[in-house]
Short mmCIF file of C-alpha atoms and ligand atoms in Angstrom, two decimals:
data_model
loop_
_atom_site.label_atom_id
_atom_site.label_comp_id
_atom_site.label_asym_id
_atom_site.label_seq_id
_atom_site.Cartn_x
_atom_site.Cartn_y
_atom_site.Cartn_z
CA MET T 1 -22.19 -6.99 -24.26
CA GLY T 2 -19.72 -9.36 -23.16
CA ASP T 3 -17.66 -8.13 -19.98
CA MET T 4 -15.97 -4.73 -20.51
CA VAL T 5 -12.83 -6.23 -18.56
CA VAL T 6 -11.47 -9.80 -18.65
CA VAL T 7 -7.96 -11.48 -17.52
CA ARG T 8 -5.45 -12.12 -20.28
CA ARG T 9 -2.19 -13.49 -19.57
CA GLU T 10 -0.72 -9.95 -19.90
CA GLY T 11 -3.19 -8.50 -17.43
CA LEU T 12 -6.46 -7.08 -16.99
CA TYR T 13 -7.60 -6.12 -20.39
CA CYS T 14 -10.22 -3.56 -21.36
CA VAL T 15 -11.86 -5.16 -24.47
CA PRO T 16 -13.53 -2.19 -26.30
CA GLY T 17 -11.01 0.28 -25.22
CA ASP T 18 -7.91 -2.03 -26.27
CA PHE T 19 -5.97 -1.18 -23.07
CA TYR T 20 -4.55 -2.99 -20.06
CA ILE T 21 -5.22 -2.14 -16.55
CA ASP T 22 -1.85 -2.54 -14.33
CA PRO T 23 -0.80 -5.19 -16.48
CA TRP T 24 2.21 -7.94 -15.25
CA ARG T 25 3.49 -8.36 -18.88
CA PRO T 26 4.77 -5.64 -21.25
CA VAL T 27 1.93 -4.36 -23.36
CA ASP T 28 1.43 -1.43 -25.61
CA ARG T 29 -1.01 0.68 -23.54
CA ALA T 30 -1.31 0.66 -19.83
CA VAL T 31 -3.48 2.43 -17.51
CA ILE T 32 -1.72 2.20 -14.10
CA THR T 33 -3.58 2.78 -10.82
CA HIS T 34 -0.63 3.39 -8.69
CA ALA T 35 3.24 3.07 -8.55
CA HIS T 36 3.65 0.30 -6.33
CA GLY T 37 5.96 -2.46 -7.80
CA ASP T 38 3.31 -5.15 -8.49
CA HIS T 39 0.78 -2.79 -10.37
CA ALA T 40 3.20 -0.78 -12.03
CA ARG T 41 6.00 -2.70 -14.41
CA TYR T 42 8.60 -1.94 -16.74
CA GLY T 43 8.17 -2.39 -20.29
CA HIS T 44 5.16 -0.68 -21.23
CA GLY T 45 4.52 1.02 -24.78
CA HIS T 46 2.42 3.88 -23.05
CA TYR T 47 1.69 4.53 -19.65
CA LEU T 48 -1.45 6.63 -18.35
CA SER T 49 -2.06 7.59 -14.64
CA ALA T 50 -3.05 9.99 -12.36
CA ALA T 51 -1.49 13.32 -12.77
CA SER T 52 -0.14 13.07 -9.16
CA SER T 53 1.43 9.71 -9.92
CA VAL T 54 3.61 10.68 -12.51
CA GLY T 55 6.18 11.72 -10.58
CA VAL T 56 6.68 8.50 -8.44
CA LEU T 57 6.23 6.51 -11.69
CA LYS T 58 9.16 8.21 -13.26
CA SER T 59 10.99 7.81 -10.11
CA ARG T 60 10.61 4.37 -9.84
CA LEU T 61 10.32 3.24 -13.72
CA GLY T 62 12.81 5.83 -15.21
CA ALA T 63 12.49 9.21 -16.70
CA ASP T 64 12.05 8.12 -20.01
CA ILE T 65 8.85 6.30 -19.90
CA HIS T 66 5.97 7.37 -22.07
CA ILE T 67 3.50 8.59 -19.86
CA ASP T 68 0.46 10.88 -19.69
CA GLY T 69 -0.90 12.21 -16.35
CA ILE T 70 -4.54 13.16 -16.01
CA GLU T 71 -6.18 15.05 -13.00
CA TYR T 72 -8.75 13.12 -10.92
CA GLY T 73 -12.27 13.43 -12.36
CA ASP T 74 -11.07 14.43 -15.82
CA THR T 75 -11.91 12.25 -18.92
CA VAL T 76 -9.80 11.21 -21.87
CA THR T 77 -11.76 8.82 -24.56
CA HIS T 78 -9.68 5.85 -25.83
CA ASN T 79 -11.41 3.73 -28.91
CA GLY T 80 -15.06 5.32 -27.62
CA VAL T 81 -14.30 4.06 -24.06
CA ALA T 82 -14.83 7.26 -21.66
CA ILE T 83 -11.63 7.06 -19.11
CA SER T 84 -11.70 8.97 -15.79
CA LEU T 85 -9.53 8.59 -12.46
CA HIS T 86 -10.67 8.81 -9.14
CA PRO T 87 -8.78 8.76 -5.59
CA ALA T 88 -8.34 5.28 -4.09
CA GLY T 89 -6.59 6.93 -0.66
CA HIS T 90 -3.85 3.95 -0.85
CA VAL T 91 -0.90 6.36 -1.71
CA LEU T 92 0.33 9.38 -3.35
CA GLY T 93 -1.35 9.55 -6.73
CA SER T 94 -3.40 6.08 -6.36
CA ALA T 95 -6.75 6.05 -8.70
CA GLN T 96 -9.71 3.89 -9.13
CA ILE T 97 -10.01 3.57 -13.04
CA ARG T 98 -13.73 4.35 -14.13
CA MET T 99 -14.58 3.26 -17.82
CA GLU T 100 -18.06 3.96 -19.46
CA CYS T 101 -18.76 2.37 -22.71
CA GLY T 102 -22.32 2.12 -24.40
CA GLY T 103 -24.08 3.38 -21.29
CA GLU T 104 -22.47 0.84 -18.88
CA VAL T 105 -19.93 1.68 -16.23
CA TRP T 106 -17.02 -0.42 -14.65
CA VAL T 107 -14.60 0.65 -12.18
CA ALA T 108 -11.25 -0.96 -11.45
CA SER T 109 -10.26 -0.18 -7.60
CA GLY T 110 -6.46 -1.19 -7.95
CA ASP T 111 -5.60 -0.90 -4.00
CA TYR T 112 -7.40 1.39 -1.95
CA LYS T 113 -7.75 2.57 1.41
CA VAL T 114 -11.15 3.97 3.17
CA GLU T 115 -9.73 6.09 5.99
CA PRO T 116 -8.57 9.36 4.87
CA ASP T 117 -4.84 10.45 5.55
CA LYS T 118 -2.69 13.35 5.16
CA THR T 119 -0.39 12.09 2.30
CA CYS T 120 -2.86 11.37 -0.77
CA ALA T 121 -6.43 12.51 -1.73
CA PRO T 122 -8.88 10.40 0.22
CA PHE T 123 -11.14 7.42 -1.43
CA GLU T 124 -14.07 8.55 -3.49
CA PRO T 125 -16.85 5.98 -4.05
CA VAL T 126 -17.83 6.00 -7.78
CA ARG T 127 -21.08 4.53 -8.94
CA CYS T 128 -20.70 1.73 -11.35
CA ASP T 129 -22.54 -1.30 -12.60
CA THR T 130 -19.54 -3.77 -12.00
CA PHE T 131 -16.92 -3.17 -9.52
CA ILE T 132 -13.41 -4.96 -9.52
CA THR T 133 -12.14 -4.76 -6.00
CA GLU T 134 -8.95 -5.80 -4.42
CA SER T 135 -9.21 -7.92 -1.43
CA THR T 136 -5.74 -8.09 0.78
CA PHE T 137 -7.45 -7.96 3.91
CA GLY T 138 -10.67 -9.51 2.94
CA LEU T 139 -11.65 -11.43 6.11
CA PRO T 140 -13.79 -10.51 8.88
CA ILE T 141 -10.91 -10.56 11.34
CA TYR T 142 -9.34 -7.39 10.07
CA ARG T 143 -10.48 -4.40 11.59
CA TRP T 144 -8.19 -1.30 11.75
CA GLU T 145 -7.56 1.13 14.50
CA PRO T 146 -7.86 4.73 13.61
CA GLU T 147 -4.10 5.92 12.04
CA ALA T 148 -4.05 9.00 14.62
CA GLN T 149 -4.32 6.31 17.45
CA VAL T 150 -1.66 3.84 15.83
CA ILE T 151 1.04 6.69 15.19
CA GLU T 152 0.25 8.10 18.76
CA GLU T 153 1.23 4.81 20.34
CA MET T 154 4.45 4.91 17.91
CA ASN T 155 5.26 8.50 19.57
CA ALA T 156 4.87 7.09 22.71
CA TRP T 157 7.15 3.99 22.40
CA TRP T 158 9.61 6.51 20.46
CA ARG T 159 9.58 9.01 23.41
CA LYS T 160 10.33 6.03 26.11
CA ASN T 161 12.92 4.81 24.00
CA ALA T 162 14.73 8.26 23.53
CA ASP T 163 14.28 8.78 27.37
CA GLU T 164 16.17 5.67 27.99
CA GLY T 165 19.03 6.58 25.28
CA ARG T 166 17.78 3.85 22.87
CA CYS T 167 17.47 4.64 19.03
CA SER T 168 13.83 3.44 17.85
CA VAL T 169 13.67 1.77 14.42
CA VAL T 170 10.49 1.27 12.32
CA PHE T 171 10.43 -0.84 9.43
CA ALA T 172 7.81 0.24 6.83
CA TYR T 173 6.98 0.04 3.13
CA SER T 174 9.35 2.89 1.55
CA PHE T 175 6.43 4.39 -0.82
CA GLY T 176 3.25 5.12 1.18
CA LYS T 177 3.57 3.70 4.68
CA ALA T 178 6.81 5.58 5.53
CA GLN T 179 4.90 9.16 4.34
CA ARG T 180 2.09 8.32 6.29
CA ILE T 181 4.21 7.54 9.60
CA LEU T 182 6.23 10.56 9.01
CA SER T 183 3.24 12.79 8.53
CA ARG T 184 2.15 12.12 12.11
CA LEU T 185 5.44 11.89 13.98
CA ASP T 186 6.17 14.27 16.83
CA PRO T 187 9.47 15.70 15.93
CA SER T 188 9.71 17.22 19.24
CA ILE T 189 10.87 14.14 20.87
CA GLY T 190 14.23 13.59 18.59
CA PRO T 191 15.88 13.49 15.11
CA ILE T 192 13.94 11.68 12.34
CA VAL T 193 16.32 9.64 10.06
CA CYS T 194 15.56 7.96 6.85
CA HIS T 195 16.92 5.10 4.63
CA GLY T 196 18.36 5.85 1.66
CA ALA T 197 15.36 3.98 -0.08
CA VAL T 198 13.00 6.17 1.59
CA GLU T 199 14.01 9.55 1.27
CA PRO T 200 13.83 9.67 -2.51
CA LEU T 201 9.91 9.19 -1.66
CA ASN T 202 9.91 11.69 0.61
CA ARG T 203 10.96 14.25 -1.67
CA VAL T 204 8.17 13.23 -4.34
CA TYR T 205 6.01 13.73 -1.67
CA ARG T 206 7.20 16.79 -0.62
CA ALA T 207 7.17 18.39 -4.06
CA SER T 208 3.45 17.35 -4.57
CA GLY T 209 2.62 19.82 -1.47
CA VAL T 210 2.53 16.92 1.20
CA ASP T 211 3.48 18.35 4.68
CA LEU T 212 6.39 15.99 6.03
CA PRO T 213 8.77 17.01 8.97
CA ALA T 214 12.29 17.56 8.54
CA THR T 215 14.07 13.99 7.95
CA LEU T 216 17.86 13.29 8.06
CA MET T 217 19.96 10.41 6.22
CA VAL T 218 21.93 8.43 8.49
CA SER T 219 25.12 10.28 7.21
CA GLU T 220 24.18 13.56 8.31
CA ILE T 221 23.61 12.56 12.32
CA ASP T 222 26.57 11.96 14.76
CA LYS T 223 26.36 8.64 17.02
CA ALA T 224 25.13 10.47 20.15
CA ALA T 225 22.18 12.07 18.73
CA LEU T 226 21.02 8.69 17.10
CA ARG T 227 20.18 7.83 20.74
CA ARG T 228 17.37 9.81 20.46
CA ALA T 229 16.39 9.41 16.98
CA ILE T 230 13.53 7.27 15.18
CA VAL T 231 14.71 5.60 12.01
CA ILE T 232 12.35 4.62 9.24
CA ALA T 233 13.90 1.81 6.96
CA PRO T 234 12.28 -0.69 4.71
CA PRO T 235 11.41 -3.95 6.16
CA SER T 236 14.56 -5.71 3.77
CA SER T 237 17.13 -3.44 5.65
CA SER T 238 16.32 -5.73 8.88
CA GLY T 239 19.31 -7.76 9.79
CA SER T 240 21.68 -6.03 7.26
CA PRO T 241 24.98 -4.50 8.10
CA TRP T 242 23.25 -0.72 7.62
CA MET T 243 21.54 -1.40 11.23
CA LYS T 244 24.78 -1.98 13.17
CA ARG T 245 25.40 1.82 13.55
CA PHE T 246 22.20 2.26 15.73
CA GLY T 247 23.68 -0.01 18.52
CA ASP T 248 21.51 -1.09 20.99
CA TYR T 249 18.00 -0.07 19.27
CA SER T 250 14.54 -1.00 19.71
CA ASP T 251 12.64 -2.18 16.52
CA SER T 252 9.23 -2.26 15.39
CA PHE T 253 7.24 -3.21 12.03
CA ALA T 254 4.20 -1.26 10.70
CA SER T 255 1.93 -3.04 8.62
CA GLY T 256 -1.83 -4.56 8.61
CA TRP T 257 -0.08 -7.82 9.16
CA MET T 258 1.01 -7.16 12.79
CA LEU T 259 -2.87 -7.88 13.73
CA LEU T 260 -1.60 -11.33 13.25
CA ARG T 261 0.66 -12.26 16.41
CA GLY T 262 2.16 -15.19 14.33
CA ALA T 263 3.44 -12.84 11.63
CA ARG T 264 4.88 -10.62 14.54
CA ARG T 265 6.82 -13.06 15.83
CA ARG T 266 8.10 -14.18 12.50
CA ARG T 267 9.52 -10.92 11.99
CA GLY T 268 10.89 -10.99 15.05
CA VAL T 269 10.61 -7.37 16.05
CA ASP T 270 10.36 -5.85 19.75
CA ARG T 271 6.91 -4.21 18.72
CA GLY T 272 4.18 -4.52 16.05
CA PHE T 273 2.43 -1.33 14.95
CA VAL T 274 -0.99 -2.39 12.93
CA LEU T 275 -1.09 0.22 10.39
CA SER T 276 -2.36 -0.77 6.65
CA ASP T 277 -2.70 1.10 3.31
CA HIS T 278 -5.50 -0.95 2.29
CA ALA T 279 -9.20 -1.30 3.46
CA ASP T 280 -10.00 -3.41 6.28
CA TRP T 281 -13.29 -5.44 6.16
CA PRO T 282 -15.50 -2.77 7.08
CA GLY T 283 -13.66 -0.42 4.51
CA LEU T 284 -14.14 -3.22 1.87
CA MET T 285 -17.81 -3.56 2.61
CA SER T 286 -18.55 -0.10 2.95
CA ALA T 287 -16.63 0.70 -0.29
CA ILE T 288 -18.32 -2.23 -2.17
CA LYS T 289 -21.58 -0.54 -1.28
CA ALA T 290 -21.30 3.07 -1.85
CA THR T 291 -20.47 2.13 -5.46
CA GLU T 292 -24.03 0.56 -5.73
CA ALA T 293 -22.60 -2.04 -8.14
CA GLU T 294 -24.53 -5.18 -8.61
CA LYS T 295 -21.71 -7.28 -10.09
CA VAL T 296 -18.25 -7.36 -8.36
CA ILE T 297 -15.13 -8.96 -9.29
CA VAL T 298 -12.74 -9.71 -6.37
CA THR T 299 -9.19 -9.60 -7.30
CA HIS T 300 -5.82 -10.36 -4.99
CA GLY T 301 -6.68 -11.39 -1.64
CA SER T 302 -9.21 -13.41 0.24
CA ILE T 303 -11.03 -13.77 -2.99
CA PRO T 304 -13.12 -17.34 -2.08
CA THR T 305 -14.30 -15.79 1.24
CA MET T 306 -15.34 -12.26 -0.34
CA VAL T 307 -16.96 -13.58 -3.31
CA ARG T 308 -19.09 -15.96 -1.10
CA TRP T 309 -19.76 -13.21 1.56
CA LEU T 310 -20.95 -10.99 -1.47
CA CYS T 311 -23.28 -13.82 -3.02
CA GLN T 312 -24.97 -14.16 0.32
CA ASN T 313 -25.64 -10.57 0.07
CA GLY T 314 -27.45 -10.84 -3.03
CA LEU T 315 -24.59 -9.33 -5.11
CA ASP T 316 -23.52 -10.97 -8.49
CA ALA T 317 -19.54 -11.72 -7.51
CA LYS T 318 -16.75 -13.61 -8.83
CA GLY T 319 -13.02 -13.50 -8.96
CA PHE T 320 -10.33 -12.82 -11.16
CA ASP T 321 -7.05 -14.41 -10.92
CA THR T 322 -4.31 -11.75 -11.07
CA GLU T 323 -0.73 -11.27 -10.42
CA TYR T 324 -0.53 -8.51 -7.99
CA GLY T 325 0.89 -9.29 -4.65
CA ASP T 326 0.94 -7.57 -1.75
CA GLU T 327 3.60 -4.94 -1.53
CA GLU T 328 3.89 -4.90 2.28
CA GLU T 329 4.93 -8.98 1.67
CA ASP T 330 7.19 -8.27 -1.27
CA GLU T 331 9.27 -5.70 0.56
CA ALA T 332 9.15 -7.11 3.89
CA SER T 333 11.23 -10.30 3.36
CA PRO T 334 14.60 -10.00 5.55
CA PRO T 335 17.59 -12.12 4.69
CA ALA T 336 16.80 -15.44 6.14
CA GLY T 337 19.10 -15.69 8.67
CA ALA T 338 18.11 -12.34 10.02
CA ALA T 339 14.74 -12.90 11.24
CA ALA T 340 15.76 -16.27 12.70
CA ASN T 341 18.62 -14.85 14.63
CA LYS T 342 16.56 -12.04 16.20
CA GLU T 343 13.52 -14.08 16.83
CA THR T 344 15.46 -16.86 19.13
CA ALA T 345 17.22 -13.86 20.81
CA SER T 346 13.73 -11.98 21.78
CA SER T 347 11.14 -14.51 21.62
CA GLY T 348 9.57 -15.61 24.73
CA GLU T 349 6.38 -16.32 23.56
CA PRO T 350 4.66 -19.89 22.81
CA PRO T 351 4.50 -21.10 19.26
CA SER T 352 1.01 -19.66 17.77
CA GLY T 353 -0.94 -21.29 15.17
CA GLU T 354 -2.41 -18.06 13.76
CA PRO T 355 -1.71 -17.86 9.90
CA ASP T 356 0.28 -15.33 8.45
CA ALA T 357 -2.22 -14.43 5.60
ZN1 ZN I 401 -0.62 -0.80 -3.69
ZN1 ZN I 402 -2.22 -4.43 -4.98
#
């Protein structure tokens, strides 16, 4: 038979099943890998996701969407295609979609991360004939340090700022990254304050049984206490009037892109913490190998590099053009003037030629 999954103008389409995977235009039936905005859009007739994703999807798309949640590993059959969802280790409820039809198995990864963390079910390799993989950080230069080490450095930075009477601000994507950071912060250092875009997601995580330390809204803390506080806020709040109350704060940005000095300079922050919810290069390679797939289809990220590498290693690889973005970049754009001002104020580094990716 032909390809089980193809690209249509609405999105990735499962031909025998007659449904879409993370479609970018409105369709009747959508199977959703996870609730980041570029994968889970408004306007579909019916949604299917992992049970642990339903709460986040409803909080982001509205409580009135038509949605079914299934547990990881359970199977539903649609038009003769057996569909099951398997943990992707990316954010709460993230799933790889396994499709079996006529003895052939395809798996669409959505976004995934191989290193386990405390906030979601760990990535589970699923054997298949064809694996559709993301490639956000699909270049050999991308190699992450363990999460525990990165957030230990963040705790040390926070402690130093607190001892000097200065508030610490971390810009981090509000769904996923923020909760991973929270799960490892040391609350003995000082109060933890979350932006209004982050706190509703904390609630969904806690309701799913994820253990997060106590957090405050900015309205619940007085100015003196803020000097020992750490604030978790979305990157879009950088340079906004909301930041003024924190006085002479030290700021940082938590993202895989912080590996690139040029990207950090452009953000104009004091500190960059290299922390990603996506697999690094060795993670992508180990995940692909573990599927034992002979055919690999590469989506959003570094498609040409990954396809070339996989072909050189004896696999049948090609790319799919999709409209998925990068949630970290999507939420990361501060108001135009803000970054520039901060940068001229704080940048002593020479210009660098590294790409922003
Ligand atoms: Zn994502
Ligand atoms: Zn993605």
